[in-house]
XYZ file of C-alpha atoms in Angstrom:
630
model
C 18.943 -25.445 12.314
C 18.947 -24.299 8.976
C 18.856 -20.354 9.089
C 21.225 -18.427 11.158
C 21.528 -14.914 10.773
C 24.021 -12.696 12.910
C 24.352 -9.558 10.932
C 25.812 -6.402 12.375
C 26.207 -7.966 15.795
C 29.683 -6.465 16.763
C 31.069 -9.911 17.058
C 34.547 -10.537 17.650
C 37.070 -13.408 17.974
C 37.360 -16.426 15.353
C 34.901 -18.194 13.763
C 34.198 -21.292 15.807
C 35.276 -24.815 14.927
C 31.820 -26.075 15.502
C 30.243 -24.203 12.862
C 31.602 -27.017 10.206
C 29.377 -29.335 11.898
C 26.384 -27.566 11.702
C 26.010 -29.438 8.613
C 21.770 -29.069 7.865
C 22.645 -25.253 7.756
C 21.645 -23.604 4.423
C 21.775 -19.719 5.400
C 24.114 -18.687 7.360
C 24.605 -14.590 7.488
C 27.570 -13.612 9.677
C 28.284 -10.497 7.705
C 29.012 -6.634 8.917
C 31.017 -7.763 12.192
C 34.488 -7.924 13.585
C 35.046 -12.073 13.168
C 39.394 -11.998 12.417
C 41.583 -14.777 12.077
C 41.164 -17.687 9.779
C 38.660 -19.464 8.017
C 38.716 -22.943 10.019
C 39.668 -26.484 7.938
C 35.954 -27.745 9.403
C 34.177 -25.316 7.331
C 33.845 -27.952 4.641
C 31.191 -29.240 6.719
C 29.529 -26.132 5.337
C 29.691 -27.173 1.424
C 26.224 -27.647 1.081
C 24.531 -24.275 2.504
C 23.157 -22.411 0.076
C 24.205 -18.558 0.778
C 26.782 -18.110 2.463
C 27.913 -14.166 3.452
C 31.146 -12.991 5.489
C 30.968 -9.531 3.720
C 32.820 -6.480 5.686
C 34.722 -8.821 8.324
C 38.531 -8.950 9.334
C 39.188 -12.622 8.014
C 42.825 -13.331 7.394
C 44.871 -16.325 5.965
C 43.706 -17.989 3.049
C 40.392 -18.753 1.313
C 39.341 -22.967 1.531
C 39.735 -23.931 -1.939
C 36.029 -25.528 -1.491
C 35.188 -22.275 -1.246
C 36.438 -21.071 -4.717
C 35.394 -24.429 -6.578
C 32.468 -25.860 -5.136
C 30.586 -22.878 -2.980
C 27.357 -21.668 -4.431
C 26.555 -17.618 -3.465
C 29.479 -17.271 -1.101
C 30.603 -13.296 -0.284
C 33.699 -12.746 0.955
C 34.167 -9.264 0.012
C 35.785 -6.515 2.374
C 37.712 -8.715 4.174
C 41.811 -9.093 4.776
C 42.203 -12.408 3.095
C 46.108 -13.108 1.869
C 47.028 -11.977 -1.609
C 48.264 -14.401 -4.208
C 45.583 -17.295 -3.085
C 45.091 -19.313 -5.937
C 41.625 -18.321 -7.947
C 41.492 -14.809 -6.186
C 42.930 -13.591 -9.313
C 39.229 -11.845 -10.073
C 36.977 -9.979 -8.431
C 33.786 -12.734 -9.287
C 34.844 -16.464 -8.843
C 31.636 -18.291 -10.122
C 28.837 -17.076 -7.594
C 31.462 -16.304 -5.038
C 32.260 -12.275 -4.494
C 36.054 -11.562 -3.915
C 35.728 -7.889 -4.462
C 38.497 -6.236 -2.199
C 38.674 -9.673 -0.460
C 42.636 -9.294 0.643
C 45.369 -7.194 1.857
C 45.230 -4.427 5.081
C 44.619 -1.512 2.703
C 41.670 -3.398 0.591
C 43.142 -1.378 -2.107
C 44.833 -4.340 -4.160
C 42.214 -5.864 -5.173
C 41.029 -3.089 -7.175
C 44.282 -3.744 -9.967
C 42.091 -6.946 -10.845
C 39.223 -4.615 -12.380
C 40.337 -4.110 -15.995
C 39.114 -0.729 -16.935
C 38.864 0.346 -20.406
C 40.443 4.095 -19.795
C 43.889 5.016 -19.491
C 43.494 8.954 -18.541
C 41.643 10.456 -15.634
C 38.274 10.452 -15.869
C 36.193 13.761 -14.395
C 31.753 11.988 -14.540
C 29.942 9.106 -13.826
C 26.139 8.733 -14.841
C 24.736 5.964 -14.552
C 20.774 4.602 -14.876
C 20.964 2.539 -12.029
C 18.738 -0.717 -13.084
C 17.833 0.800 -16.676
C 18.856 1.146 -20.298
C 21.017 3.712 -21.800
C 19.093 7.393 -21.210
C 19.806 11.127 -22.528
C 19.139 13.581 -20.382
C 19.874 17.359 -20.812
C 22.962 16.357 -23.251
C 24.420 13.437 -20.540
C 24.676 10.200 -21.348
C 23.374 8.142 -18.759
C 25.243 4.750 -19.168
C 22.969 1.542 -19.096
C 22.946 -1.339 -15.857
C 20.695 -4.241 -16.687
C 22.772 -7.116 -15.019
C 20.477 -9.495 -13.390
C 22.829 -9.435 -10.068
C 22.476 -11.824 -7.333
C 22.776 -12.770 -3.669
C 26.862 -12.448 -3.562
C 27.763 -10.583 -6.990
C 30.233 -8.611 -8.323
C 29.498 -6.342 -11.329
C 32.218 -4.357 -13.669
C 30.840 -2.377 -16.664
C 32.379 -2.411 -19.722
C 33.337 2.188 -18.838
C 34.741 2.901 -15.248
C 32.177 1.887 -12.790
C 30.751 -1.546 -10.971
C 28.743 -2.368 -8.429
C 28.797 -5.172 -5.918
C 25.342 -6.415 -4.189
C 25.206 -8.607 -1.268
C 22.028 -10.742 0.390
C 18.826 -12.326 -0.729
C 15.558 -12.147 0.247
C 14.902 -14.623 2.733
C 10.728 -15.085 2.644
C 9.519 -13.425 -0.697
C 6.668 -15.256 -2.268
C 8.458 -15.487 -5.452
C 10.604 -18.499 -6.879
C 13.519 -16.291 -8.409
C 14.645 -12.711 -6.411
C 14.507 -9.811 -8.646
C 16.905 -6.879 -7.842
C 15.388 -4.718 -10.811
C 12.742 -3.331 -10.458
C 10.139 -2.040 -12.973
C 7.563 0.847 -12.647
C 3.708 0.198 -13.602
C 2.618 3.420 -11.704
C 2.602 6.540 -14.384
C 5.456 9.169 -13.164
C 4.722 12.788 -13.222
C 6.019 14.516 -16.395
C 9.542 16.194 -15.792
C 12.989 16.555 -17.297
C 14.718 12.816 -16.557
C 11.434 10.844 -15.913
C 12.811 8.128 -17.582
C 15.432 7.737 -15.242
C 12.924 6.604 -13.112
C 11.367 4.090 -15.077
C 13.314 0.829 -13.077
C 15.627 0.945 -10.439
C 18.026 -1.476 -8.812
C 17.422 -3.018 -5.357
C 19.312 -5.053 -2.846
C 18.503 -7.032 0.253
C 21.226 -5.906 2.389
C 24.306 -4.007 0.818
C 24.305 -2.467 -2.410
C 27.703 -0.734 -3.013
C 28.506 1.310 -5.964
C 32.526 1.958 -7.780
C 34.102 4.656 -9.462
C 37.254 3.954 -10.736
C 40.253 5.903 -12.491
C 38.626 9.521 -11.312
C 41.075 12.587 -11.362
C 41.188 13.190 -7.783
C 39.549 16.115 -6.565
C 35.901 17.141 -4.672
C 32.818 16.217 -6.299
C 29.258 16.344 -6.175
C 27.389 12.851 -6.141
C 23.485 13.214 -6.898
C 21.906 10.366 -6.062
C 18.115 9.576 -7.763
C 15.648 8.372 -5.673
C 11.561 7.258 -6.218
C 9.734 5.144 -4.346
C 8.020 2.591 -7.487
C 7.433 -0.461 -5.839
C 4.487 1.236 -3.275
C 1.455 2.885 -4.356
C -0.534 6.226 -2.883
C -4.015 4.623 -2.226
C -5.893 2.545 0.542
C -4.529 -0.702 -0.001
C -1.969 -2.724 1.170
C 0.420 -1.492 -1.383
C 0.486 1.973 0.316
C 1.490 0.303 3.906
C 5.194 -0.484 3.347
C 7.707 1.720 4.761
C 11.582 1.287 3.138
C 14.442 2.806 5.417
C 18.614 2.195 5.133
C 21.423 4.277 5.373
C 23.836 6.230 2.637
C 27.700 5.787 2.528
C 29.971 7.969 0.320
C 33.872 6.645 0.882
C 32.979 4.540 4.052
C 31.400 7.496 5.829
C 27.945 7.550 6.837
C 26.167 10.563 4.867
C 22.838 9.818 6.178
C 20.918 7.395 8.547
C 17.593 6.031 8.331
C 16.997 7.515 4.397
C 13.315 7.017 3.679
C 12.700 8.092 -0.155
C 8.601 8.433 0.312
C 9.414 10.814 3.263
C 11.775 12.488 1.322
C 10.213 12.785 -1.438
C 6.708 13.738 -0.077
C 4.535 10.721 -1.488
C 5.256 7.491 -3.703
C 6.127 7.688 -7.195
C 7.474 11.108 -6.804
C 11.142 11.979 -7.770
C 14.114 13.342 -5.180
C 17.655 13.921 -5.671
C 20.050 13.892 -2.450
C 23.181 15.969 -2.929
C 26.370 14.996 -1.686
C 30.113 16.097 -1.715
C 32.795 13.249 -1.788
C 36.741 13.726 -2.100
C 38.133 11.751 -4.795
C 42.463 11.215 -3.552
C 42.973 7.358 -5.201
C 41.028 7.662 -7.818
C 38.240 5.686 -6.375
C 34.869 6.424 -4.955
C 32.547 4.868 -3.024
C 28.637 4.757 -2.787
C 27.329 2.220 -0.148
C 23.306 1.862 0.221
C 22.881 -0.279 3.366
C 19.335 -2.209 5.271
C 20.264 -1.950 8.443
C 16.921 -3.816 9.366
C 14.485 -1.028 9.788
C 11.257 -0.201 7.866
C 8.522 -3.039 6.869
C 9.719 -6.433 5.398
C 6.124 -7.902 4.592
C 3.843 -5.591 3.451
C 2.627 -4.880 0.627
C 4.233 -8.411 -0.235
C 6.848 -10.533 2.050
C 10.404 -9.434 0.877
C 10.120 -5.974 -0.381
C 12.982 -4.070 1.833
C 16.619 -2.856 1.627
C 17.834 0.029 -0.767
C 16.600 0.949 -4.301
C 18.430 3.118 -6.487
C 17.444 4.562 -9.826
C 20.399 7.277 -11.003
C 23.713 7.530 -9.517
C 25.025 11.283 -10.922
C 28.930 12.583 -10.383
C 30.353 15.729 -11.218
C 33.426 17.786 -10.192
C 32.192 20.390 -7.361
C 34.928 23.132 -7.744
C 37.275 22.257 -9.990
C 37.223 22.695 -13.929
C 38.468 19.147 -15.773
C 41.611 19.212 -17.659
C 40.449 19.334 -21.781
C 42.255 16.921 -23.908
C 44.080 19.527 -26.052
C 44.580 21.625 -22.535
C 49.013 21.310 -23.870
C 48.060 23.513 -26.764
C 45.553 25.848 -25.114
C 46.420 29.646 -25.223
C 45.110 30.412 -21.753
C 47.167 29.560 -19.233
C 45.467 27.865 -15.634
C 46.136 30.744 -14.051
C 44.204 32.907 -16.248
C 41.395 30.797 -16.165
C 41.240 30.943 -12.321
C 41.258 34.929 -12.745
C 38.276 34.676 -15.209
C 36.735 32.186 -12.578
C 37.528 33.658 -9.802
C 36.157 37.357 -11.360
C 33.001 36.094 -12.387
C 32.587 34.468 -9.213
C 32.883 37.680 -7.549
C 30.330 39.433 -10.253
C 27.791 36.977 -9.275
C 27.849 37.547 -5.908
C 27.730 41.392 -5.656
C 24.489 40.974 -8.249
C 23.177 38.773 -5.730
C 23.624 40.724 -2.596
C 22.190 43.725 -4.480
C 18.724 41.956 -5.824
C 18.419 40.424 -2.118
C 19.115 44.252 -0.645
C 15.848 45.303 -3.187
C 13.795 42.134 -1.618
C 14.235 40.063 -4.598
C 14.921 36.873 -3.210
C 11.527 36.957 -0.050
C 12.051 34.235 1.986
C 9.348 32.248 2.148
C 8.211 31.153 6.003
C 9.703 28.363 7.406
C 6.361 27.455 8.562
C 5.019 27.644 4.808
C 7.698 25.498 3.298
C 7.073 22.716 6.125
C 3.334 23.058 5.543
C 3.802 22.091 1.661
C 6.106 19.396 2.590
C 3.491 17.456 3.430
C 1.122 15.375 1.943
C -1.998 16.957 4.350
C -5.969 15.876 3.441
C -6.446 19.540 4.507
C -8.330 22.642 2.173
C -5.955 25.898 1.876
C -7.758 29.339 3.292
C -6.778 32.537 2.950
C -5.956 34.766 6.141
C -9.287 36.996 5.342
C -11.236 33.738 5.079
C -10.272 32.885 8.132
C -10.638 36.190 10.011
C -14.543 36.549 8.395
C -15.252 32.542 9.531
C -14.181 33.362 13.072
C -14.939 36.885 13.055
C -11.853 38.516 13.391
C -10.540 35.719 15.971
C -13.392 37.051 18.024
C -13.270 35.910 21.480
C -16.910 34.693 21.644
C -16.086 32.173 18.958
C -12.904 30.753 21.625
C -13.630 26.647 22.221
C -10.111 25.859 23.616
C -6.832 26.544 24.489
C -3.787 23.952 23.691
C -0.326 23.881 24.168
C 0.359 25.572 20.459
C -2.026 28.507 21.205
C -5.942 29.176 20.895
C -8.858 27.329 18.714
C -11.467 28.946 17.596
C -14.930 28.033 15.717
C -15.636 29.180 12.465
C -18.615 29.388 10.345
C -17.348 29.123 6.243
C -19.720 31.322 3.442
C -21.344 27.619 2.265
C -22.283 27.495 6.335
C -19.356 24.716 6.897
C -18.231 24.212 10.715
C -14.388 24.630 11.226
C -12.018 24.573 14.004
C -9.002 27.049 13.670
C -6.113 26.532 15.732
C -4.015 29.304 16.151
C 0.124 29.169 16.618
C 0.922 31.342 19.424
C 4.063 33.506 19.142
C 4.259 32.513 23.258
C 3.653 28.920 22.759
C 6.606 26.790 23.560
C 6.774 24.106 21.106
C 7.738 24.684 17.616
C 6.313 25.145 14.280
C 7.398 21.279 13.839
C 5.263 20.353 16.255
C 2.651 22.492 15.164
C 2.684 20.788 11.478
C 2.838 17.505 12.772
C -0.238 17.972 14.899
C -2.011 19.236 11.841
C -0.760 16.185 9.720
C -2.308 13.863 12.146
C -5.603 15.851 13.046
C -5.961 15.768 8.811
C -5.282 12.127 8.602
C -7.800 11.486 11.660
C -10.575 13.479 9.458
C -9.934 11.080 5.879
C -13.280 10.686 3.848
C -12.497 7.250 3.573
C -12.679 6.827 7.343
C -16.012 6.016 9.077
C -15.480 8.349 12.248
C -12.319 9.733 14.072
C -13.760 8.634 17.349
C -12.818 4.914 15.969
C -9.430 5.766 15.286
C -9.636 7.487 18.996
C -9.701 3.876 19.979
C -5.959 5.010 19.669
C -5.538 8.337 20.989
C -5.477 9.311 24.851
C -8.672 10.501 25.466
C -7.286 14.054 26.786
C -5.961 14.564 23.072
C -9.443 13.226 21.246
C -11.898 14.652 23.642
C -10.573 17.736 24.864
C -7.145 18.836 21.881
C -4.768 17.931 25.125
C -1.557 16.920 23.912
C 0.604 15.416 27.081
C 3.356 13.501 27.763
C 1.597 10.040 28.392
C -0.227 10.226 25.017
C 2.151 8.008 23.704
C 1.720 5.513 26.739
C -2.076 5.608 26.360
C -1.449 4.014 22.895
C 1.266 1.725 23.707
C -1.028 -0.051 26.018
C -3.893 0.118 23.665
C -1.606 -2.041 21.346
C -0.322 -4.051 23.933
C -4.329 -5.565 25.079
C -4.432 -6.079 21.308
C -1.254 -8.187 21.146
C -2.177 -10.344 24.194
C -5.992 -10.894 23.056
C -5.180 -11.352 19.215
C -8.314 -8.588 18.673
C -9.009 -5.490 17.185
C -9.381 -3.048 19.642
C -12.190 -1.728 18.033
C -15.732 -4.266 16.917
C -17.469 -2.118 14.584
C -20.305 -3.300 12.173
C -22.538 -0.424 10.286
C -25.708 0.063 12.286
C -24.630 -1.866 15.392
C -23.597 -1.249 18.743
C -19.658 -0.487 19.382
C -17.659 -2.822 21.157
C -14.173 -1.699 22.506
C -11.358 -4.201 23.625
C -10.357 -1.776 26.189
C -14.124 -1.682 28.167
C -13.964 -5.416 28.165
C -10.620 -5.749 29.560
C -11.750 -3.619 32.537
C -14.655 -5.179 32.862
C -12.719 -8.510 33.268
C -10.431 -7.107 35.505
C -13.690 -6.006 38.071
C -14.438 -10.207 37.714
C -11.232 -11.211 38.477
C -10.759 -13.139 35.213
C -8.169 -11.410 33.312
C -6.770 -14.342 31.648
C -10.242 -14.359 29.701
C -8.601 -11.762 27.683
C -6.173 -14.402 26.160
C -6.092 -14.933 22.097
C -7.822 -18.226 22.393
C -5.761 -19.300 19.249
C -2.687 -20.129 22.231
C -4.600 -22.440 24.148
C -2.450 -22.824 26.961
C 0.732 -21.952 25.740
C 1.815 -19.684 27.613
C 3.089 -18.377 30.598
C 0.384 -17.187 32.950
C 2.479 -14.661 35.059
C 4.332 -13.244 32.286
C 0.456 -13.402 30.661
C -0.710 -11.272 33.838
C 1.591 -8.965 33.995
C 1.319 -7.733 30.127
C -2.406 -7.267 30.718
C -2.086 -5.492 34.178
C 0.809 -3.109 32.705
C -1.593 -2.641 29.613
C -3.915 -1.491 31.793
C -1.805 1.371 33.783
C -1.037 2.355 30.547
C -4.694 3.441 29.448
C -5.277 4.839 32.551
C -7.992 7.649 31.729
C -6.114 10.068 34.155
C -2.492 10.623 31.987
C -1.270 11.964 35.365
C -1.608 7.813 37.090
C 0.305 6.001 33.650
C 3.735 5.213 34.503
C 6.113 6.459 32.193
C 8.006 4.246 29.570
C 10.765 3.308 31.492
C 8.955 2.405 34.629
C 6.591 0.225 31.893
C 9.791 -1.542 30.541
C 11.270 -2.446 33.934
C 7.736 -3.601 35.136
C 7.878 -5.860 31.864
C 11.225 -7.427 32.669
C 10.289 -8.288 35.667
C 12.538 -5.255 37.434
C 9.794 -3.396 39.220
C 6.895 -4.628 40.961
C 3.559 -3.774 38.906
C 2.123 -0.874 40.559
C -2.093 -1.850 41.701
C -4.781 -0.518 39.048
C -6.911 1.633 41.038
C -10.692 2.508 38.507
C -13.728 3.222 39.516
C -15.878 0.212 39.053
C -19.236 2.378 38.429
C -17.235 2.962 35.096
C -17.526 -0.588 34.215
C -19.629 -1.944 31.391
C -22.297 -4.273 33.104
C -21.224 -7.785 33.573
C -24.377 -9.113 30.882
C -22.707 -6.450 28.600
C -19.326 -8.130 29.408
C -21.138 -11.623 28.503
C -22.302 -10.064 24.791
C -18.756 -8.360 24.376
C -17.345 -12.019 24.069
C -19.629 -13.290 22.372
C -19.544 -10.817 19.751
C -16.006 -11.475 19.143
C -16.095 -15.308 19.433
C -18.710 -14.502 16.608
C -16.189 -12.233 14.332
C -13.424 -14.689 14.924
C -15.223 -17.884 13.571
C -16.563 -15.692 10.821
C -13.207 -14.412 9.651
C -11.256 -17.940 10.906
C -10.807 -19.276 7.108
C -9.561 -15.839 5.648
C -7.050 -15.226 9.145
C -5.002 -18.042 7.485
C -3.716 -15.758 3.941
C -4.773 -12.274 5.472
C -3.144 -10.292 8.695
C -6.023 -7.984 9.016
C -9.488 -9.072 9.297
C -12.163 -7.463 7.451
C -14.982 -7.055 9.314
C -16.053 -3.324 9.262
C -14.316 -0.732 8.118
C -10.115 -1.178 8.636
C -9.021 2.120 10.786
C -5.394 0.638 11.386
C -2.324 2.665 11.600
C 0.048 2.948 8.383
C 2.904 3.699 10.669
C 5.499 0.631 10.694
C 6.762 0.156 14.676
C 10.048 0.905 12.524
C 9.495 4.165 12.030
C 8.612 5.466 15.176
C 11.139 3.364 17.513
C 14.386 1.753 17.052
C 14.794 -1.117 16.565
C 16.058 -2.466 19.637
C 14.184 -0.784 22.453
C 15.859 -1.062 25.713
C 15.562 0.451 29.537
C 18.528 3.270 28.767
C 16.146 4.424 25.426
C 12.907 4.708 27.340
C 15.072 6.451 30.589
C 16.734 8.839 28.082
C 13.378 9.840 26.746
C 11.423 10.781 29.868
């Protein structure tokens, strides 16, 4: 074995003696867990791996001296080591991380970072990944260290940063943990802050040191540079990990193209952190979610570009504050008096209708990146005739749809939210962001991405329950028979994976639906029972598909699988099976030498999904997830 990763496992107990003679290891991960006790004498064993990480463990006793003189990107950092062992004196022993390494309290290892201030200090700005910027009057300091896989960082002011982790299976020789734009950023105040960021595989942690204790506000800078907005690859990868401000968690599963409503675009998360030591504490943490190989293998965990701090409610002591003529309480009259001014101005402009709040529908609408056109309300009313009955095609679960006929004699569908509908305006906008990205120019037809969709929802606007189980056993056939779901070719007949496996099914021959790439490794009942369970799932009838957690304990082998029951007139005609096969025997030898550098073949038009599993399901799924969600 030469990998072994068990990060953020909740494990417990001592490390095992064994582990020293797992000697051919050169990655071993055991970081983010609950491992106490000592580090065991056989660890030696363990002098030739090449990253080691034990970051944010309870370890106790002291560090192996092999460790400290001979280890090569070793992190011990947040961990109870004892104080006083000898070369723990500083926070970066060669390429081994001691930062806040020993003691209970973790706080003692902060008196090894020499800082270069003796009085309180009140800011911190700093261009994470960049050189020195200006913006609006504030010095944004400069951070162009090359980091690592276990480094600690200490700037030459009152801040440093410590980044754990490297990536494992990037295509290039040397990791990079700055990152450079090439995309062209929209012109705004602080653009250039933008211009690079800093990255990290798993943990990137950032340190304020000697601040005057008090609340402040922490804006952190965010753009997504390393994806692009187009219909490549590029535009496919999906970065998610969590925010920490003093240990807490601020906010889970962070996206920054989400946030920010499309790549390359700029967002600023506010934040409010008490300051009591002096210390504060930004933590940016991969907790494994998101896409790790697309557009290229290793582009994941957090990216940073600005880290901002100012004091929230409090006005900083001035340096000549001794020989000031207004006293502090004066200047908390003054405050608190203007304070008060502002308000009552406030409260009379809103009582005059000033400040007209925008709907909440509105502001969702323009959060999103829809390939929609924007009508007017008369538009509409003189395309469907003043929501004319006549013109009714359909009623779904937000409200009425009506068809409209545009001045330039354009065809449109207007669906209406109903004040009585039950489901929210939410709901509403996310139905409309995924009817607009069925309807793309750049997409042949929507009926191919249908190839998806529960045929309720395409055919008839039907939104139900089982939609999402039509789809997961769409992907599942796909899985087992390493195909497309969809064999398109401009000009040619329409194959679909689905009518095949049906057809199969009526033969009796299900394991014909096997990627032949496996040969015969694999197990046939564990084989059988994917297909049949793919099959309940697709079930035309959404009523007959088991739900989620019935499909999960049919899977693991908890349930018996329930009898497909079709109606075999349905079936495509056994010749039609015959050219089905053939067809894709025929795509798969065609596309055989590209399947070796590309994931997606290219025959026809790609229709895939840019949606990483990530995103829409945890990442461990299990019977208690799918239960709680029915």
């Amino acid at each position: 074995m030469k990998t072994l990763i068990l990060r953020s496992c909740n494990l417990i107990g001592q490390l095992p003696e064994y582990l020293g003679d797992m000697t051919k290891l050169k990655v071993l991960d055991l970081s983010f867990n609950k491992l106490s006790g000592e580090i065991p004498s056989s660890s030696s064993g363990l002098m030739d791996v090449d990253y080691l990480y034990l970051t944010r463990n309870l370890l106790t006793g002291s560090i192996p001296s092999w460790m400290l003189e001979k280890g090569d990107n070793v992190d011990l950092s947040y961990n109870n080591f004892t104080a006083g062992t000898p070369g723990t004196s500083s926070c970066q022993q060669r390429s081994v991380n001691l930062f806040s390494s020993t003691s209970p309290s973790n706080t003692s290892s902060f008196k090894s970072v020499t800082i270069s201030y003796v009085s309180a200090q009140y800011s911190l700005h700093i261009n994470c990944g960049g050189r020195e910027e200006t913006v609006g009057g504030t010095i944004y300091e400069d951070d162009r260290d090359g980091a690592g896989p276990s480094k600690f960082f200490q700037s030459r002011t009152n801040w440093a940063f410590s980044s754990t982790g490297h990536f494992l299976d990037d295509d290039r020789p040397t990791d990079t943990y700055i990152w450079t734009n090439t995309s062209k950023l929209p012109n705004m105040n602080g653009s250039q802050l933008y211009t690079h960021a800093r990255l990290s595989p798993i943990s990137l942690t950032y340190y304020g040191f000697c601040l005057g204790n008090g609340n402040y506000t922490v804006n952190l800078h965010f753009a997504e540079i390393m994806f692009t907005n187009d219909n490549t690859y590029n535009s496919l990868g999906r970065r998610i990990f969590d925010i920490y401000l003093q240990s807490k968690l601020v906010k889970k599963d962070f996206n920054i193209e989400d946030e920010a409503g499309g790549v390359g675009k700029a967002v600023i998360k506010n934040f409010t952190a008490a300051v009591t030591n002096g210390i504060l504490e930004i933590r940016l943490h991969w907790a494994g979610k998101g896409t790790t190989g697309i557009p290229v293998r290793g582009v994941y965990g957090p990216l940073i570009s600005a880290i901002s701090v100012d004091p929230a409610d409090f006005i900083p002591p001035s340096e000549n504050e001794g020989r000031s003529g207004i006293s502090v309480g004066a200047v908390v009259g003054i405050v608190a008096g203007a304070a008060f001014a502002i308000f009552l101005i406030v409260v009379i402009l809103w009582w005059i209708g000033c400040f007209k709040r925008k709907s909440t529908l509105e502001q969702e609408l323009k959060g999103l990146d829809l390939q929609t056109g924007s009508f007017s309300l008369r538009q509409i009313k003189s395309a469907t005739n003043n929501f004319d009955a006549a013109n009714k095609i359909g009623e779904g679960g937000f409200g009425p749809v009506y068809k409209g006929l545009l001045s330039d004699g354009t065809v449109i569908a207007v669906k209406q939210l109903s004040a009585k509908s039950k489901q929210g305006n939410r709901e509403f906008v996310n139905e409309i962001g995924m009817i607009s990205a069925l309807q793309h120019p750049h997409l042949p037809c929507s009926g191919i991405v249908c190839g998806y969709m529960a045929p309720e929802y395409a055919m008839r606007g039907y939104l139900t329950d089982k939609a999402d189980v039509y789809s997961f056993g769409i992907v599942a056939l796909e899985i087992v028979s390493g195909r497309s779901n969809t064999c398109y070719r401009p000009k040619e007949e329409c194959f679909y994976l689905l009518d095949w496996a049906l057809a199969v099914k009526e033969q009796g021959n299900l394991l014909e639906l096997v990627d032949p790439r496996m040969g015969s490794d694999y197990n046939t009942g564990e084989m059988l029972a994917m297909i049949n369970v793919a099959l309940l799932c697709t079930n035309a009838n959404p009523a007959a598909r088991p739900a989620m957690s019935s499909v999960v304990s049919m899977l693991e082998g908890r349930a018996n699988i329930e009898e497909l029951v079709t109606d075999s007139s349905n079936f495509p005609h056994e010749s039609n099976s015959r050219s089905m096969k053939k067809l894709y025997q025929h795509l798969e030898e065609k596309s055989a030498p590209e399947s070796q550098t590309h994931s997606v073949s290219t025959i026809g038009p790609w229709t895939s999904s840019s949606t990483s599993a990530a995103d829409l399901y945890p990442v461990t799924l299990t019977s208690d997830y799918w239960q709680n969600r029915d």
